């Protein structure tokens, strides 16, 4: 059976927990999305932009020096960082902007944490000549100042969010409030495999190109499938994008790396799948960091893009059925992962991605010799220079 | 008969409309909430919508967001609020509906909440992020415990769906006057009357209008065609403005009386 089901569930996770005002637009969105999937002209247009504009296909690069350093692992990097705007987010925003045009919406809104999704949305909106507003927590605005500048240059309005923890969670609250208010002319581009159905489904489909390419490229190079897939998980779009095409390849193990922040034993982390409980936030049922009263907790990660107390419902499902394993890496470990990749391969990854890289060290000590692993190199690290500088 | 149904029957017999007042439980504290509910009964309020604070109230505007935050600072939880209702029931039989987002309900346990709500004297439940599709289990449990399941209609709700919602709703139907979040607005949409009329053709259940209704002229206008008005942010704002003052209950009650007398 292909998931999600008709009601938008992956097992017990997913659904549509939104105010009545949004139900009509979600229904319309699903219809338009399903239509577009089957429509050759939509697919052709999307492929055109993905290839000619964004730079697909991205390479699957054999990281020789990193592999030598790790000894037991043969590491391939899926280079989403080479895409236009510097992260995998553009795969999804180009597609959703095309959907927005189909639905004749003139205004685009988005939430952003690290600013990568905000930049990718502002970029796609500029490309199509649509008005764009991005919600971003003030905490993130200060730690991702470069991306704020980029969005502004691209013509987007950046709305600072001062409520709650002033990070991604609160930016998403504000974006939803804007959407409820301007639903007649506004298209909400969610950046992760989160939110109400059909978003987790739709974003997965738009990001699944990562795994489809990687699978094909790996087969060509190695004539077999990889032993492991590794990707960082905040909301989980780059991980789901990599994992999805391998779902039926039972011998390929999937590992999602969450942010352990200051440590899983502390209260300051964002390890939703490892430490959370089932609950409902931002329109879907999934794992959450919450208090004993069902209030949402504030997450913490040095990587703004992982600093979110929820996670996409399909990841909760993968965890429940045992298809993927989830682990966590601390702020400090992520920082050393970043340096490791920079110094062995000359690639500075985003702090989010650095979590996945850092986990390789742990995996290398567990894996049998010559195990192969594909890591989703979801984004580049230029945006994090300020944070990296401060942590020294 | 549930206290909400009884209230509407009584109002209909007297050809009156309902004034429904929203306040957040625990803002500024539970004791004051209790006093406000009791005082409101004598100030023309027919039904109390009691807000259970949630950390991420995405259907609410800044006024109620801030109010929820104040209540949460006092660590108010569902049990405290149920006990509050139980205490109020010693002195008053004013109908009370709890308004809360789904996560606290889900976390508490739908079954446990509906049972306990009933024993404590709650009359209805309102969950703004639980649309009909996701509400089936909760509706069944609420029915078993004779709690009204107050469902929303929005300006974007299509006619076929409208029918399914009004069929499943009990107590009253909550018509959201605008596309947007809660909070006072200078002007109301001119399509409200038409939409309420449309809903009334589908059901005899009371249709009450909320979101954005805050001023005497708005209350006057809306109560001409709707069965009731729900006033939230205006009252919550009055509470906020009188924070820390001894006269809070008195002043807010006077404000509420000033609003409720505008019902047609």
XYZ file of C-alpha atoms in Angstrom:
656
model
C 0.000 0.000 0.000
C 1.325 3.438 -0.799
C 1.326 5.965 1.991
C -0.091 8.300 3.053
C -3.611 6.866 3.017
C -6.617 8.860 1.832
C -6.879 10.786 5.072
C -3.205 11.696 4.959
C -1.930 9.189 7.513
C 1.294 7.203 7.653
C 0.093 4.527 10.046
C -1.081 6.495 13.066
C 0.875 9.632 12.115
C -0.171 12.555 9.925
C -3.692 13.869 9.347
C -5.127 17.359 9.083
C -5.341 19.162 12.403
C -6.128 22.669 11.243
C -8.865 25.248 11.733
C -11.960 24.738 9.581
C -11.042 27.809 7.505
C -8.103 25.916 5.958
C -9.889 22.673 5.123
C -11.159 23.882 1.756
C -7.736 25.059 0.596
C -6.049 21.827 1.710
C -8.573 19.865 -0.297
C -7.985 22.062 -3.336
C -4.217 21.830 -2.916
C -4.318 18.056 -2.815
C -6.407 17.946 -5.964
C -4.103 20.308 -7.827
C -1.018 18.442 -6.599
C -2.349 15.038 -7.636
C -3.300 16.488 -11.015
C 0.129 18.041 -11.500
C 1.888 14.773 -10.675
C 0.191 13.137 -13.612
C 0.465 16.124 -15.893
C 3.381 15.820 -18.319
C 3.576 19.535 -18.979
C 3.932 20.284 -15.249
C 6.617 17.643 -14.882
C 8.423 18.961 -17.936
C 8.396 22.500 -16.615
C 9.600 21.399 -13.174
C 12.363 19.267 -14.675
C 13.418 22.198 -16.798
C 13.850 24.481 -13.787
C 15.465 21.784 -11.654
C 18.063 21.026 -14.323
C 18.665 24.314 -16.110
C 18.157 26.669 -13.191
C 18.922 24.807 -9.980
C 21.656 22.511 -11.263
C 20.265 18.967 -11.086
C 21.288 16.233 -11.166
C 23.696 16.767 -8.289
C 26.761 14.598 -8.145
C 27.216 11.576 -5.938
C 30.768 12.215 -4.892
C 33.081 9.580 -3.472
C 34.749 11.194 -0.478
C 38.075 9.429 -0.670
C 40.028 11.216 2.043
C 37.104 11.182 4.455
C 36.675 7.442 3.807
C 40.366 6.848 4.469
C 40.094 8.820 7.654
C 37.121 6.772 8.828
C 38.856 3.537 7.767
C 35.869 1.166 7.672
C 33.466 3.239 5.618
C 33.245 4.039 1.962
C 31.478 7.408 1.985
C 29.547 8.917 -0.885
C 28.190 12.430 -0.572
C 24.997 13.394 -2.360
C 25.911 16.959 -3.182
C 22.677 18.909 -2.616
C 24.913 21.714 -1.364
C 25.875 22.370 -4.979
C 22.349 23.356 -5.923
C 21.435 26.971 -6.556
C 20.919 28.723 -3.181
C 23.098 26.110 -1.502
C 20.733 23.474 -0.166
C 18.163 20.847 -1.108
C 15.303 23.228 -0.229
C 15.116 24.587 -3.787
C 13.815 21.212 -5.095
C 10.646 21.751 -3.125
C 10.176 25.499 -3.496
C 10.453 25.476 -7.287
C 7.787 22.769 -7.422
C 5.457 24.465 -4.951
C 5.776 27.822 -6.682
C 4.685 26.142 -9.906
C 1.684 24.729 -8.022
C 0.915 28.190 -6.670
C 0.818 29.501 -10.207
C -1.559 26.707 -11.193
C -3.820 27.702 -8.335
C -3.594 31.332 -9.460
C -2.255 32.490 -6.102
C -0.338 35.749 -6.255
C 1.248 35.804 -2.832
C 3.723 33.311 -1.369
C 4.468 32.869 2.309
C 6.945 30.614 4.061
C 8.449 29.923 7.460
C 12.149 29.505 7.908
C 14.595 28.475 10.616
C 18.085 28.399 9.155
C 16.918 30.692 6.394
C 17.699 28.152 3.687
C 14.034 27.456 3.010
C 13.311 31.169 3.182
C 16.020 31.911 0.642
C 14.878 29.068 -1.606
C 11.286 30.322 -1.427
C 12.280 33.938 -2.079
C 14.353 32.732 -5.018
C 11.573 30.699 -6.594
C 9.086 33.518 -6.022
C 11.420 36.044 -7.660
C 11.900 33.673 -10.571
C 8.140 33.483 -11.129
C 7.444 37.122 -10.314
C 5.349 36.436 -7.214
C 5.181 38.498 -4.019
C 6.897 36.701 -1.151
C 6.867 37.073 2.639
C 8.952 34.940 4.971
C 8.360 34.452 8.694
C 11.458 34.038 10.801
C 12.019 34.060 14.560
C 14.137 36.935 15.875
C 16.504 34.413 17.459
C 17.161 32.921 14.007
C 17.333 36.326 12.329
C 20.328 37.173 14.473
C 22.149 33.859 14.002
C 21.435 33.607 10.264
C 21.923 37.234 9.288
C 23.453 36.395 5.922
C 20.330 34.569 4.785
C 18.133 37.456 5.928
C 20.153 39.755 3.662
C 19.790 37.320 0.787
C 16.013 37.130 1.157
C 15.744 40.899 1.207
C 17.895 41.219 -1.899
C 15.621 38.725 -3.613
C 12.711 41.049 -2.968
C 11.082 39.140 -0.150
C 9.696 40.727 2.974
C 11.104 39.154 6.130
C 8.606 39.273 8.985
C 10.295 38.885 12.342
C 8.495 36.702 14.858
C 8.841 37.625 18.514
C 6.430 35.137 20.079
C 7.375 32.010 22.046
C 10.901 30.702 21.536
C 11.418 33.033 18.542
C 12.586 30.174 16.342
C 11.196 27.899 13.628
C 8.194 26.666 15.640
C 6.946 30.195 16.213
C 7.685 31.237 12.643
C 5.445 28.390 11.534
C 2.654 29.491 13.917
C 2.778 32.974 12.414
C 2.858 31.668 8.850
C -0.234 29.568 9.534
C -1.989 32.597 11.051
C -1.148 34.614 7.949
C -2.412 31.793 5.757
C -5.738 31.532 7.617
C -6.158 35.270 7.112
C -5.143 35.538 3.446
C -6.140 32.122 2.254
C -7.935 33.434 -0.863
C -4.784 34.775 -2.569
C -1.921 33.187 -0.620
C 0.014 29.971 -1.121
C 1.883 28.653 1.890
C 5.124 26.887 0.956
C 6.013 24.601 3.851
C 9.698 23.734 3.786
C 9.665 20.353 5.435
C 7.800 17.049 5.375
C 5.646 18.470 8.169
C 2.345 20.324 8.456
C -1.134 19.103 7.571
C -1.789 16.638 4.750
C -1.001 16.943 1.830
C 2.235 18.767 2.769
C 4.234 15.841 4.209
C 3.287 13.801 1.147
C 3.862 16.605 -1.330
C 7.221 17.745 0.043
C 8.405 14.135 0.154
C 7.472 13.698 -3.500
C 9.311 16.875 -4.466
C 12.419 15.906 -2.474
C 12.386 12.232 -3.479
C 14.460 13.150 -6.502
C 17.482 13.155 -4.144
C 17.120 9.441 -3.450
C 16.113 8.491 -6.983
C 19.244 10.081 -8.383
C 21.472 8.761 -5.619
C 20.181 5.218 -6.085
C 20.792 5.294 -9.820
C 24.224 6.899 -9.438
C 25.290 4.473 -6.746
C 24.216 1.460 -8.817
C 26.227 2.761 -11.719
C 29.364 3.252 -9.636
C 29.211 0.242 -7.348
C 26.784 -2.141 -9.119
C 25.076 -2.722 -5.788
C 23.073 -0.690 -3.296
C 24.603 1.154 -0.339
C 24.641 -0.463 3.104
C 23.660 2.771 4.820
C 21.901 6.041 4.167
C 22.590 8.858 6.598
C 20.915 12.252 6.779
C 20.167 14.871 9.413
C 16.587 15.239 10.648
C 14.937 18.412 11.870
C 11.557 18.393 10.171
C 13.132 15.754 7.985
C 12.829 16.790 4.338
C 16.341 16.026 3.126
C 16.326 12.701 4.974
C 12.941 11.678 3.602
C 14.048 12.866 0.170
C 17.026 10.500 0.334
C 15.244 7.596 2.051
C 12.061 7.362 0.035
C 13.432 5.760 -3.137
C 15.170 3.085 -1.044
C 12.111 2.119 1.007
C 11.825 -1.322 -0.569
C 15.571 -1.981 -0.576
C 15.430 -3.791 2.727
C 19.181 -4.347 2.989
C 19.929 -0.657 2.866
C 19.776 0.644 6.424
C 18.534 4.159 7.000
C 19.762 6.386 9.785
C 18.334 9.799 10.634
C 20.503 12.041 12.782
C 18.710 14.356 15.189
C 20.153 17.267 17.118
C 21.175 16.353 20.657
C 21.986 20.006 21.385
C 23.740 20.217 24.741
C 23.123 16.494 25.297
C 20.132 14.147 25.448
C 20.281 14.141 29.241
C 19.879 17.925 29.278
C 16.618 19.678 28.478
C 18.273 21.563 25.650
C 18.040 19.395 22.559
C 15.826 18.818 19.520
C 15.746 15.002 19.490
C 12.050 14.638 18.826
C 12.080 11.008 17.730
C 14.422 9.822 20.466
C 13.039 11.818 23.356
C 9.581 12.992 22.290
C 6.075 11.636 22.587
C 3.210 11.391 20.147
C 1.195 14.587 19.829
C -0.264 17.160 17.458
C 1.512 20.305 16.281
C 1.225 22.422 13.142
C -1.467 20.314 11.570
C -0.232 16.770 11.967
C 0.118 14.012 14.496
C 3.722 13.006 15.006
C 6.401 12.962 17.660
C 6.818 16.092 19.747
C 8.821 17.503 22.580
C 6.134 18.325 25.105
C 5.525 18.790 28.813
C 3.386 16.540 30.984
C 0.491 18.935 30.306
C 0.789 18.691 26.531
C 2.453 22.094 26.100
C 5.095 22.284 23.395
C 8.633 22.528 24.711
C 11.306 24.784 23.347
C 13.876 22.860 21.325
C 17.546 23.671 21.109
C 20.194 23.080 18.507
C 23.197 25.028 17.315
C 21.765 24.390 13.844
C 18.742 26.640 13.328
C 17.302 24.239 10.753
C 17.115 21.428 13.315
C 15.852 23.618 16.141
C 12.256 22.365 16.002
C 10.227 20.432 18.619
C 8.354 18.399 15.984
C 9.246 16.095 13.113
C 7.588 14.966 9.888
C 4.955 12.253 10.489
C 6.506 9.840 7.992
C 9.706 9.730 10.052
C 7.661 8.825 13.143
C 6.181 6.069 11.019
C 9.575 4.861 9.762
C 10.761 4.723 13.356
C 7.662 2.870 14.526
C 7.889 0.163 11.857
C 11.658 -0.025 12.277
C 12.452 0.980 8.697
C 14.806 3.702 9.840
C 16.891 4.149 12.959
C 17.286 7.525 14.592
C 20.288 8.715 16.531
C 21.426 12.088 17.863
C 24.568 14.171 17.740
C 25.416 17.102 20.051
C 26.245 20.676 19.075
C 29.873 20.026 19.857
C 30.041 16.792 17.847
C 28.382 18.543 14.915
C 31.018 21.243 15.037
C 33.789 18.674 14.900
C 31.973 16.933 12.005
C 31.988 20.217 10.152
C 35.723 20.610 10.607
C 36.370 17.030 9.634
C 34.644 17.435 6.296
C 36.199 20.829 5.687
C 39.703 19.507 6.302
C 39.455 16.122 4.600
C 37.420 17.103 1.552
C 37.493 20.881 1.291
C 33.741 21.073 1.775
C 32.213 23.238 4.493
C 28.790 21.774 5.221
C 25.876 23.536 6.893
C 25.697 22.967 10.650
C 22.555 20.890 10.065
C 24.390 18.619 7.628
C 27.393 18.486 9.946
C 25.257 16.376 12.303
C 25.050 13.660 9.654
C 28.786 13.897 8.957
C 29.652 13.690 12.625
C 27.614 10.531 13.046
C 29.844 8.802 10.476
C 32.568 8.614 13.110
C 30.253 6.621 15.348
C 29.044 4.507 12.446
C 32.613 3.776 11.404
C 33.307 2.166 14.758
C 30.227 -0.060 14.472
C 30.224 -0.960 10.793
C 31.971 -3.906 9.198
C 34.912 -3.134 6.937
C 34.125 -1.706 3.513
C 30.542 -0.808 4.338
C 29.220 1.785 1.957
C 27.247 4.813 3.006
C 25.457 7.588 1.164
C 25.211 10.830 3.136
C 22.860 13.564 2.089
C 25.026 16.656 2.012
C 21.926 18.777 2.353
C 23.487 22.235 2.427
C 26.623 24.301 2.445
C 27.950 26.128 5.467
C 28.500 29.721 4.350
C 25.419 30.835 6.276
C 26.875 29.496 9.533
C 30.159 31.385 9.567
C 28.917 33.717 12.314
C 27.823 30.878 14.581
C 31.005 28.912 13.912
C 33.118 31.967 14.673
C 31.271 32.545 17.971
C 31.704 28.973 19.158
C 35.472 29.259 18.959
C -31.005 18.251 28.860
C -27.545 19.783 28.665
C -27.261 23.277 30.224
C -26.326 24.785 26.843
C -29.414 23.364 25.111
C -31.544 24.455 28.034
C -30.155 27.966 27.825
C -30.908 28.296 24.117
C -34.413 26.919 24.607
C -35.037 29.454 27.334
C -33.612 32.264 25.186
C -35.692 31.251 22.217
C -38.837 31.217 24.300
C -38.012 34.743 25.401
C -36.974 35.677 21.822
C -33.512 36.597 23.076
C -30.042 36.094 21.697
C -27.085 34.554 23.500
C -24.091 36.490 24.760
C -21.123 34.124 24.964
C -18.046 35.398 26.782
C -14.579 33.924 26.292
C -11.907 34.182 28.951
C -8.655 32.281 29.434
C -8.634 30.213 32.610
C -5.779 31.312 34.833
C -5.332 34.800 33.389
C -4.372 36.537 35.615
C -5.007 33.641 38.034
C -7.571 30.922 38.683
C -9.172 32.699 41.615
C -9.906 35.751 39.468
C -11.238 33.533 36.685
C -13.668 32.019 39.167
C -14.808 35.452 40.332
C -15.182 36.662 36.759
C -17.368 33.718 35.740
C -19.632 34.236 38.740
C -19.822 37.982 38.170
C -20.473 37.589 34.435
C -23.619 35.580 35.151
C -25.200 38.696 36.586
C -23.886 40.889 33.758
C -25.907 39.468 30.904
C -23.585 36.632 29.935
C -25.485 33.501 28.911
C -22.653 31.067 28.244
C -18.989 30.999 29.284
C -16.330 29.808 26.876
C -13.413 28.955 29.112
C -10.040 28.839 27.396
C -7.542 26.161 28.360
C -4.195 27.811 27.571
C -1.917 26.224 24.966
C 1.659 27.137 24.097
C 1.005 27.395 20.349
C -2.517 28.756 19.789
C -2.438 29.070 16.001
C -6.054 30.176 15.560
C -5.576 33.072 17.969
C -4.414 36.617 17.423
C -1.989 38.539 19.663
C -4.515 39.365 22.435
C -5.430 35.765 23.265
C -1.871 34.547 22.592
C -0.618 36.903 25.278
C -3.397 35.838 27.610
C -2.493 32.150 27.137
C 1.123 32.979 27.893
C 0.157 34.731 31.128
C -1.929 31.739 32.192
C 0.839 29.298 31.316
C 3.282 31.270 33.427
C 1.015 30.279 36.324
C 1.387 26.624 35.233
C -2.359 26.251 34.791
C -3.304 22.823 33.444
C -6.460 20.911 32.535
C -6.915 19.415 35.998
C -6.752 22.867 37.606
C -9.382 24.125 35.187
C -11.695 21.159 35.705
C -11.447 21.720 39.445
C -12.242 25.378 38.873
C -15.429 24.434 37.037
C -16.300 22.049 39.840
C -15.970 24.891 42.340
C -18.054 27.215 40.180
C -20.799 24.595 40.063
C -21.375 24.964 43.819
C -22.579 28.468 43.133
C -23.715 28.743 39.561
C -25.333 26.792 36.783
C -24.169 29.055 33.952
C -23.368 26.863 30.904
C -19.605 26.404 30.439
C -17.807 25.181 27.323
C -14.078 24.493 27.395
C -12.060 25.822 24.473
C -8.745 24.127 23.936
C -6.378 23.044 21.198
C -6.120 19.384 20.411
C -2.665 18.564 21.753
C -3.482 19.129 25.439
C -6.676 17.075 24.941
C -4.842 14.288 23.141
C -2.113 14.260 25.744
C -4.588 14.179 28.630
C -6.566 11.435 26.914
C -9.840 12.122 25.115
C -11.702 9.520 27.132
C -10.366 10.690 30.451
C -11.051 14.332 29.620
C -14.642 13.852 28.452
C -15.499 11.753 31.515
C -13.873 14.111 33.959
C -15.298 17.186 32.247
C -18.767 15.778 32.680
C -18.317 15.014 36.377
C -16.935 18.482 36.985
C -19.905 20.172 35.358
C -18.552 21.169 31.958
C -21.251 21.356 29.277
C -19.423 21.494 25.973
C -16.082 21.344 24.197
C -14.598 23.508 21.468
C -11.375 22.425 19.738
C -10.442 24.835 16.944
C -7.765 22.659 15.325
C -9.914 19.544 15.170
C -11.922 19.599 11.945
C -14.796 17.172 11.404
C -12.584 14.557 9.699
C -10.364 14.181 12.754
C -13.106 14.647 15.324
C -15.036 11.394 15.027
C -13.630 9.613 18.080
C -13.858 12.726 20.182
C -17.470 13.363 19.122
C -18.447 9.815 20.131
C -16.836 10.174 23.555
C -18.359 13.591 24.127
C -21.822 12.223 23.234
C -21.468 9.407 25.727
C -20.828 12.018 28.376
C -23.579 14.398 27.234
C -21.092 17.100 26.348
C -21.929 19.403 23.450
C -19.518 19.157 20.517
C -19.388 22.690 19.228
C -18.049 22.671 15.657
C -16.926 25.489 13.398
C -18.182 26.791 10.099
C -15.906 29.168 8.203
C -16.466 31.537 5.281
C -14.529 29.007 3.195
C -16.737 26.026 4.138
C -18.521 24.691 1.079
C -22.281 23.951 1.241
C -22.031 20.142 1.194
C -19.496 20.155 3.973
C -21.568 22.695 5.881
C -24.384 20.182 6.042
C -22.151 17.463 7.482
C -20.763 19.842 10.087
C -24.091 21.183 11.316
C -25.380 17.607 11.528
C -22.493 16.582 13.759
C -22.505 19.716 15.911
C -24.428 19.891 19.178
C -25.002 22.751 21.611
C -24.487 25.391 18.970
C -22.643 25.929 15.710
C -19.712 28.352 15.866
C -19.620 30.498 12.760
C -16.212 32.107 12.193
C -17.041 35.573 10.884
C -13.871 36.020 8.851
C -10.875 34.250 7.379
C -8.331 34.902 10.059
C -7.410 34.539 13.689
C -9.246 35.808 16.767
C -8.973 39.479 17.622
C -10.909 42.731 17.405
C -11.480 44.166 13.912
C -12.637 47.595 12.926
C -14.993 46.243 10.333
C -16.902 43.016 9.892
C -17.352 41.168 6.640
C -20.626 41.906 4.898
C -21.128 38.272 3.917
C -21.755 37.047 7.478
C -25.510 37.479 7.329
C -25.741 35.568 4.068
C -23.630 32.694 5.425
C -25.548 32.459 8.686
C -28.770 32.443 6.691
C -27.388 29.613 4.550
C -26.491 27.602 7.647
C -29.890 28.219 9.170
C -31.559 26.648 6.185
C -29.676 23.439 7.023
C -30.379 23.230 10.733
C -32.452 24.369 13.675
C -29.401 24.340 15.912
C -28.351 27.779 17.165
C -25.762 29.537 15.003
C -23.457 31.838 16.956
C -20.922 34.201 15.429
C -17.439 34.800 16.762
C -13.939 36.048 15.719
C -13.561 39.769 15.280
C -16.823 40.797 16.970
C -15.960 43.293 19.693
C -17.832 46.622 19.608
C -21.415 47.483 20.600
C -22.489 48.279 17.000
C -21.006 44.969 15.799
C -22.817 43.067 18.548
C -26.039 44.848 17.682
C -25.678 44.077 13.979
C -24.684 40.425 14.324
C -27.250 39.515 16.970
C -30.014 40.672 14.671
C -29.569 37.605 12.459
C -27.449 35.165 14.524
C -28.609 33.249 17.606
C -25.696 34.507 19.620
C -22.394 36.348 19.582
C -19.082 35.171 20.997
C -16.878 37.903 22.425
C -13.298 36.979 23.269
C -10.437 39.357 22.586
C -12.345 42.467 23.706
C -12.937 40.949 27.158
C -9.466 39.419 27.383
C -8.060 42.826 26.535
C -10.094 44.443 29.317
C -8.647 41.861 31.715
C -5.128 42.625 30.478
C -5.615 46.341 30.967
C -6.718 45.855 34.539
C -3.928 43.450 35.481
C -2.845 43.824 39.058
C -5.694 46.190 39.956
C -7.938 45.407 42.898
C -10.949 46.478 40.915
C -10.265 44.053 38.030
C -13.376 41.913 38.451
C -15.602 44.906 38.955
C -14.202 46.837 36.006
C -14.230 43.929 33.575
C -17.752 42.973 34.622
C -18.910 46.524 34.012
C -17.292 46.398 30.578
C -19.027 43.098 29.799
C -22.387 44.449 30.932
C -21.848 47.381 28.608
C -21.386 44.971 25.714
C -24.128 42.476 26.530
C -26.879 45.069 26.659
C -26.389 45.630 22.925
C -27.898 42.268 22.003
C -30.971 42.670 19.907
